[in-house]
Amino acid sequence: MSVHGMKTDGEFVNALEDEIRKRGAMEKIITDCAKAEISKRVKDILRNLYIDDYQSEPHHQNQNIAERYIQEAKKHAHWVLNTSGAPPESVMLVLEYITYIWNRTAKRVIGWRTPCEAMTGDTPDISNMLLYRFWQPVYIADVNSTFPSSSSEIMCRFAGFSESIGNSMCFKVYNEETGVVLHRSEIRVANDDDDNHRANPSGFDTSTNDTSPNPALENTVETANDGNKQDGC
């Protein structure tokens, strides 16, 4: 399962091309007759790659299996938002976090293999999913800090996993001060036992933030240059 952030219907064709670019051409694409999904440009892509297509009747969601997965994604997104305290604006990050875990969770329908293994033949490493909870306070290094006037760390929020940046233990963190998503492999949990009082002078409230490791395991926030604080990766 994949999610793509789109601000307009016209961006659907770009999302389709990105999906094909990353995971290969699918056998069939099922849509709900939305104009953006059956446009001439979409038809040209499907024709060039020999991809079959099917459209469900309008207002008949039961004819499109993707609708059931969308329902499940929304349900799990509510769980994550409710338990993490993350703002509604982080919903795109939440959906990416959910689908990353789903794609690496064994499913009975495919013989108790994970979707990633069924697609690539490789068993995915899930150790990176066991370390942090979504929106958990974490610290990253401030590469632009000046000694001794400023802290060597910045407090951020854990926001998911980096699939195409860094090594297998590279994570997404959200800098609340600048509103930017960063990718870092070196992060540490913020807690009362080893808190950074310069980066977090107000202290850490353990009553509203769970800092224990994950036992089970964006309005779109765009990755951009973090100005004078951090680089954009």
GROMACS .gro file of C-alpha atoms in nm:
model
  233
    1MET     CA    1   0.000   0.000   0.000
    2SER     CA    2   0.120   0.350  -0.081
    3VAL     CA    3   0.000   0.700  -0.007
    4HIS     CA    4   0.075   1.012  -0.212
    5GLY     CA    5   0.008   1.369  -0.108
    6MET     CA    6  -0.179   1.565  -0.377
    7LYS     CA    7  -0.308   1.920  -0.360
    8THR     CA    8  -0.504   1.899  -0.687
    9ASP     CA    9  -0.667   1.621  -0.889
   10GLY     CA   10  -0.426   1.696  -1.172
   11GLU     CA   11  -0.139   1.559  -0.965
   12PHE     CA   12  -0.280   1.207  -0.985
   13VAL     CA   13  -0.088   1.130  -1.302
   14ASN     CA   14   0.239   1.227  -1.131
   15ALA     CA   15   0.154   1.003  -0.834
   16LEU     CA   16   0.087   0.718  -1.078
   17GLU     CA   17   0.422   0.770  -1.248
   18ASP     CA   18   0.599   0.780  -0.911
   19GLU     CA   19   0.434   0.454  -0.807
   20ILE     CA   20   0.541   0.286  -1.130
   21ARG     CA   21   0.891   0.432  -1.097
   22LYS     CA   22   0.938   0.297  -0.744
   23ARG     CA   23   0.750  -0.033  -0.753
   24GLY     CA   24   0.708  -0.122  -1.117
   25ALA     CA   25   0.404  -0.136  -1.342
   26MET     CA   26   0.094  -0.296  -1.190
   27GLU     CA   27  -0.121  -0.550  -1.376
   28LYS     CA   28  -0.441  -0.349  -1.336
   29ILE     CA   29  -0.546  -0.013  -1.197
   30ILE     CA   30  -0.892   0.018  -1.041
   31THR     CA   31  -1.045   0.366  -1.010
   32ASP     CA   32  -1.383   0.522  -0.937
   33CYS     CA   33  -1.434   0.706  -1.269
   34ALA     CA   34  -1.287   1.033  -1.141
   35LYS     CA   35  -1.188   1.243  -1.442
   36ALA     CA   36  -0.826   1.280  -1.326
   37GLU     CA   37  -0.793   0.900  -1.310
   38ILE     CA   38  -0.921   0.831  -1.662
   39SER     CA   39  -0.766   1.129  -1.840
   40LYS     CA   40  -0.593   1.101  -2.177
   41ARG     CA   41  -0.250   1.127  -2.017
   42VAL     CA   42  -0.332   0.845  -1.775
   43LYS     CA   43  -0.462   0.633  -2.062
   44ASP     CA   44  -0.139   0.695  -2.255
   45ILE     CA   45   0.070   0.572  -1.958
   46LEU     CA   46  -0.144   0.261  -1.919
   47ARG     CA   47  -0.132   0.192  -2.291
   48ASN     CA   48   0.246   0.229  -2.312
   49LEU     CA   49   0.303  -0.009  -2.019
   50TYR     CA   50   0.026  -0.256  -2.105
   51ILE     CA   51  -0.161  -0.193  -1.779
   52ASP     CA   52  -0.523  -0.302  -1.765
   53ASP     CA   53  -0.782  -0.070  -1.608
   54TYR     CA   54  -1.124  -0.099  -1.447
   55GLN     CA   55  -1.367   0.163  -1.318
   56SER     CA   56  -1.626   0.104  -1.048
   57GLU     CA   57  -1.970   0.260  -1.070
   58PRO     CA   58  -2.009   0.603  -0.911
   59HIS     CA   59  -2.114   0.578  -0.544
   60HIS     CA   60  -2.050   0.202  -0.539
   61GLN     CA   61  -1.743   0.182  -0.315
   62ASN     CA   62  -1.801  -0.189  -0.263
   63GLN     CA   63  -1.682  -0.250  -0.621
   64ASN     CA   64  -1.336  -0.109  -0.544
   65ILE     CA   65  -1.125  -0.306  -0.296
   66ALA     CA   66  -0.905  -0.001  -0.237
   67GLU     CA   67  -1.196   0.170  -0.061
   68ARG     CA   68  -1.178  -0.087   0.219
   69TYR     CA   69  -0.808  -0.021   0.269
   70ILE     CA   70  -0.872   0.354   0.271
   71GLN     CA   71  -1.125   0.298   0.548
   72GLU     CA   72  -0.871   0.098   0.748
   73ALA     CA   73  -0.602   0.361   0.691
   74LYS     CA   74  -0.831   0.633   0.827
   75LYS     CA   75  -0.917   0.420   1.130
   76HIS     CA   76  -0.552   0.356   1.213
   77ALA     CA   77  -0.468   0.722   1.150
   78HIS     CA   78  -0.727   0.817   1.414
   79TRP     CA   79  -0.563   0.576   1.659
   80VAL     CA   80  -0.219   0.724   1.601
   81LEU     CA   81  -0.342   1.084   1.624
   82ASN     CA   82  -0.546   1.010   1.938
   83THR     CA   83  -0.267   0.832   2.123
   84SER     CA   84   0.025   1.048   2.013
   85GLY     CA   85  -0.125   1.395   2.047
   86ALA     CA   86   0.005   1.489   1.702
   87PRO     CA   87  -0.177   1.780   1.532
   88PRO     CA   88  -0.419   1.718   1.240
   89GLU     CA   89  -0.168   1.882   1.006
   90SER     CA   90   0.058   1.578   1.050
   91VAL     CA   91  -0.195   1.343   0.887
   92MET     CA   92   0.021   1.280   0.579
   93LEU     CA   93   0.312   1.179   0.799
   94VAL     CA   94   0.077   0.955   0.997
   95LEU     CA   95  -0.048   0.780   0.682
   96GLU     CA   96   0.308   0.724   0.559
   97TYR     CA   97   0.397   0.585   0.903
   98ILE     CA   98   0.099   0.348   0.895
   99THR     CA   99   0.159   0.217   0.543
  100TYR     CA  100   0.528   0.161   0.614
  101ILE     CA  101   0.433  -0.069   0.903
  102TRP     CA  102   0.151  -0.237   0.709
  103ASN     CA  103   0.383  -0.322   0.422
  104ARG     CA  104   0.614  -0.499   0.666
  105THR     CA  105   0.346  -0.689   0.860
  106ALA     CA  106   0.268  -1.051   0.763
  107LYS     CA  107  -0.073  -1.110   0.604
  108ARG     CA  108  -0.265  -1.438   0.604
  109VAL     CA  109  -0.402  -1.375   0.252
  110ILE     CA  110  -0.050  -1.398   0.108
  111GLY     CA  111   0.063  -1.697   0.311
  112TRP     CA  112   0.179  -1.506   0.620
  113ARG     CA  113   0.435  -1.313   0.423
  114THR     CA  114   0.475  -0.939   0.430
  115PRO     CA  115   0.370  -0.735   0.124
  116CYS     CA  116   0.731  -0.624   0.085
  117GLU     CA  117   0.850  -0.985   0.071
  118ALA     CA  118   0.571  -1.083  -0.169
  119MET     CA  119   0.677  -0.803  -0.403
  120THR     CA  120   1.056  -0.821  -0.382
  121GLY     CA  121   1.132  -1.168  -0.246
  122ASP     CA  122   1.333  -1.023   0.044
  123THR     CA  123   1.229  -1.048   0.409
  124PRO     CA  124   1.225  -0.692   0.548
  125ASP     CA  125   1.415  -0.594   0.861
  126ILE     CA  126   1.164  -0.457   1.114
  127SER     CA  127   1.408  -0.364   1.390
  128ASN     CA  128   1.375   0.007   1.306
  129MET     CA  129   1.001  -0.014   1.384
  130LEU     CA  130   1.063  -0.118   1.745
  131LEU     CA  131   1.250   0.187   1.869
  132TYR     CA  132   1.019   0.491   1.870
  133ARG     CA  133   0.655   0.593   1.881
  134PHE     CA  134   0.500   0.842   1.640
  135TRP     CA  135   0.538   1.204   1.759
  136GLN     CA  136   0.766   1.096   2.042
  137PRO     CA  137   1.000   1.378   2.152
  138VAL     CA  138   1.356   1.312   2.037
  139TYR     CA  139   1.682   1.503   2.011
  140ILE     CA  140   1.901   1.542   1.703
  141ALA     CA  141   2.236   1.712   1.665
  142ASP     CA  142   2.236   2.083   1.577
  143VAL     CA  143   2.514   2.105   1.321
  144ASN     CA  144   2.501   2.485   1.330
  145SER     CA  145   2.535   2.525   1.707
  146THR     CA  146   2.803   2.753   1.847
  147PHE     CA  147   3.001   2.662   2.157
  148PRO     CA  148   2.922   2.743   2.431
  149SER     CA  149   2.633   2.982   2.365
  150SER     CA  150   2.382   2.735   2.219
  151SER     CA  151   2.283   2.374   2.273
  152SER     CA  152   2.440   2.105   2.057
  153GLU     CA  153   2.097   1.941   2.014
  154ILE     CA  154   1.753   2.031   1.880
  155MET     CA  155   1.430   1.886   2.012
  156CYS     CA  156   1.210   1.735   1.739
  157ARG     CA  157   0.925   1.485   1.701
  158PHE     CA  158   0.963   1.136   1.563
  159ALA     CA  159   0.764   1.128   1.236
  160GLY     CA  160   0.838   0.797   1.065
  161PHE     CA  161   1.092   0.613   0.856
  162SER     CA  162   1.316   0.729   0.571
  163GLU     CA  163   1.269   0.485   0.284
  164SER     CA  164   1.493   0.645   0.021
  165ILE     CA  165   1.737   0.852   0.229
  166GLY     CA  166   2.025   0.727   0.440
  167ASN     CA  167   2.071   0.379   0.579
  168SER     CA  168   1.808   0.135   0.706
  169MET     CA  169   1.808   0.305   1.047
  170CYS     CA  170   1.742   0.656   0.915
  171PHE     CA  171   1.426   0.821   1.046
  172LYS     CA  172   1.205   1.120   0.975
  173VAL     CA  173   1.184   1.383   1.248
  174TYR     CA  174   0.971   1.697   1.249
  175ASN     CA  175   1.121   2.024   1.369
  176GLU     CA  176   0.830   2.208   1.530
  177GLU     CA  177   1.024   2.535   1.540
  178THR     CA  178   1.078   2.550   1.164
  179GLY     CA  179   0.798   2.324   1.041
  180VAL     CA  180   1.035   2.105   0.840
  181VAL     CA  181   1.078   1.728   0.812
  182LEU     CA  182   1.440   1.616   0.852
  183HIS     CA  183   1.604   1.279   0.798
  184ARG     CA  184   1.845   1.161   1.067
  185SER     CA  185   2.002   0.829   1.166
  186GLU     CA  186   2.138   0.962   1.496
  187ILE     CA  187   1.854   1.051   1.731
  188ARG     CA  188   1.789   0.989   2.098
  189VAL     CA  189   1.473   0.984   2.307
  190ALA     CA  190   1.392   1.291   2.516
  191ASN     CA  191   1.308   1.200   2.874
  192ASP     CA  192   1.346   1.320   3.232
  193ASP     CA  193   1.641   1.091   3.305
  194ASP     CA  194   1.870   1.245   3.045
  195ASP     CA  195   1.702   1.567   2.933
  196ASN     CA  196   1.871   1.858   2.756
  197HIS     CA  197   1.767   2.161   2.961
  198ARG     CA  198   1.907   2.407   2.706
  199ALA     CA  199   1.721   2.258   2.410
  200ASN     CA  200   1.412   2.197   2.626
  201PRO     CA  201   1.415   2.463   2.902
  202SER     CA  202   1.048   2.410   2.993
  203GLY     CA  203   1.114   2.049   3.088
  204PHE     CA  204   0.963   1.727   2.963
  205ASP     CA  205   0.605   1.640   3.059
  206THR     CA  206   0.590   1.263   3.090
  207SER     CA  207   0.219   1.276   3.169
  208THR     CA  208   0.130   1.370   2.812
  209ASN     CA  209   0.413   1.209   2.617
  210ASP     CA  210   0.493   0.838   2.619
  211THR     CA  211   0.869   0.788   2.589
  212SER     CA  212   0.877   0.408   2.609
  213PRO     CA  213   0.986   0.204   2.303
  214ASN     CA  214   0.713   0.088   2.068
  215PRO     CA  215   0.611  -0.263   2.180
  216ALA     CA  216   0.438  -0.361   1.858
  217LEU     CA  217   0.665  -0.314   1.639
  218GLU     CA  218   0.101   1.694   0.657
  219ASN     CA  219  -0.209   1.953   0.553
  220THR     CA  220   0.099   1.784   0.392
  221VAL     CA  221   0.427   1.865   0.566
  222GLU     CA  222   0.687   1.912   0.296
  223THR     CA  223   1.054   1.828   0.330
  224ALA     CA  224   1.243   2.146   0.254
  225ASN     CA  225   1.551   2.339   0.349
  226ASP     CA  226   1.550   2.411   0.721
  227GLY     CA  227   1.697   2.758   0.682
  228ASN     CA  228   1.966   2.848   0.931
  229LYS     CA  229   1.883   2.562   1.164
  230GLN     CA  230   1.944   2.245   0.968
  231ASP     CA  231   1.995   2.127   0.613
  232GLY     CA  232   1.696   1.974   0.433
  233CYS     CA  233   1.793   1.606   0.457
   0.00000   0.00000   0.00000
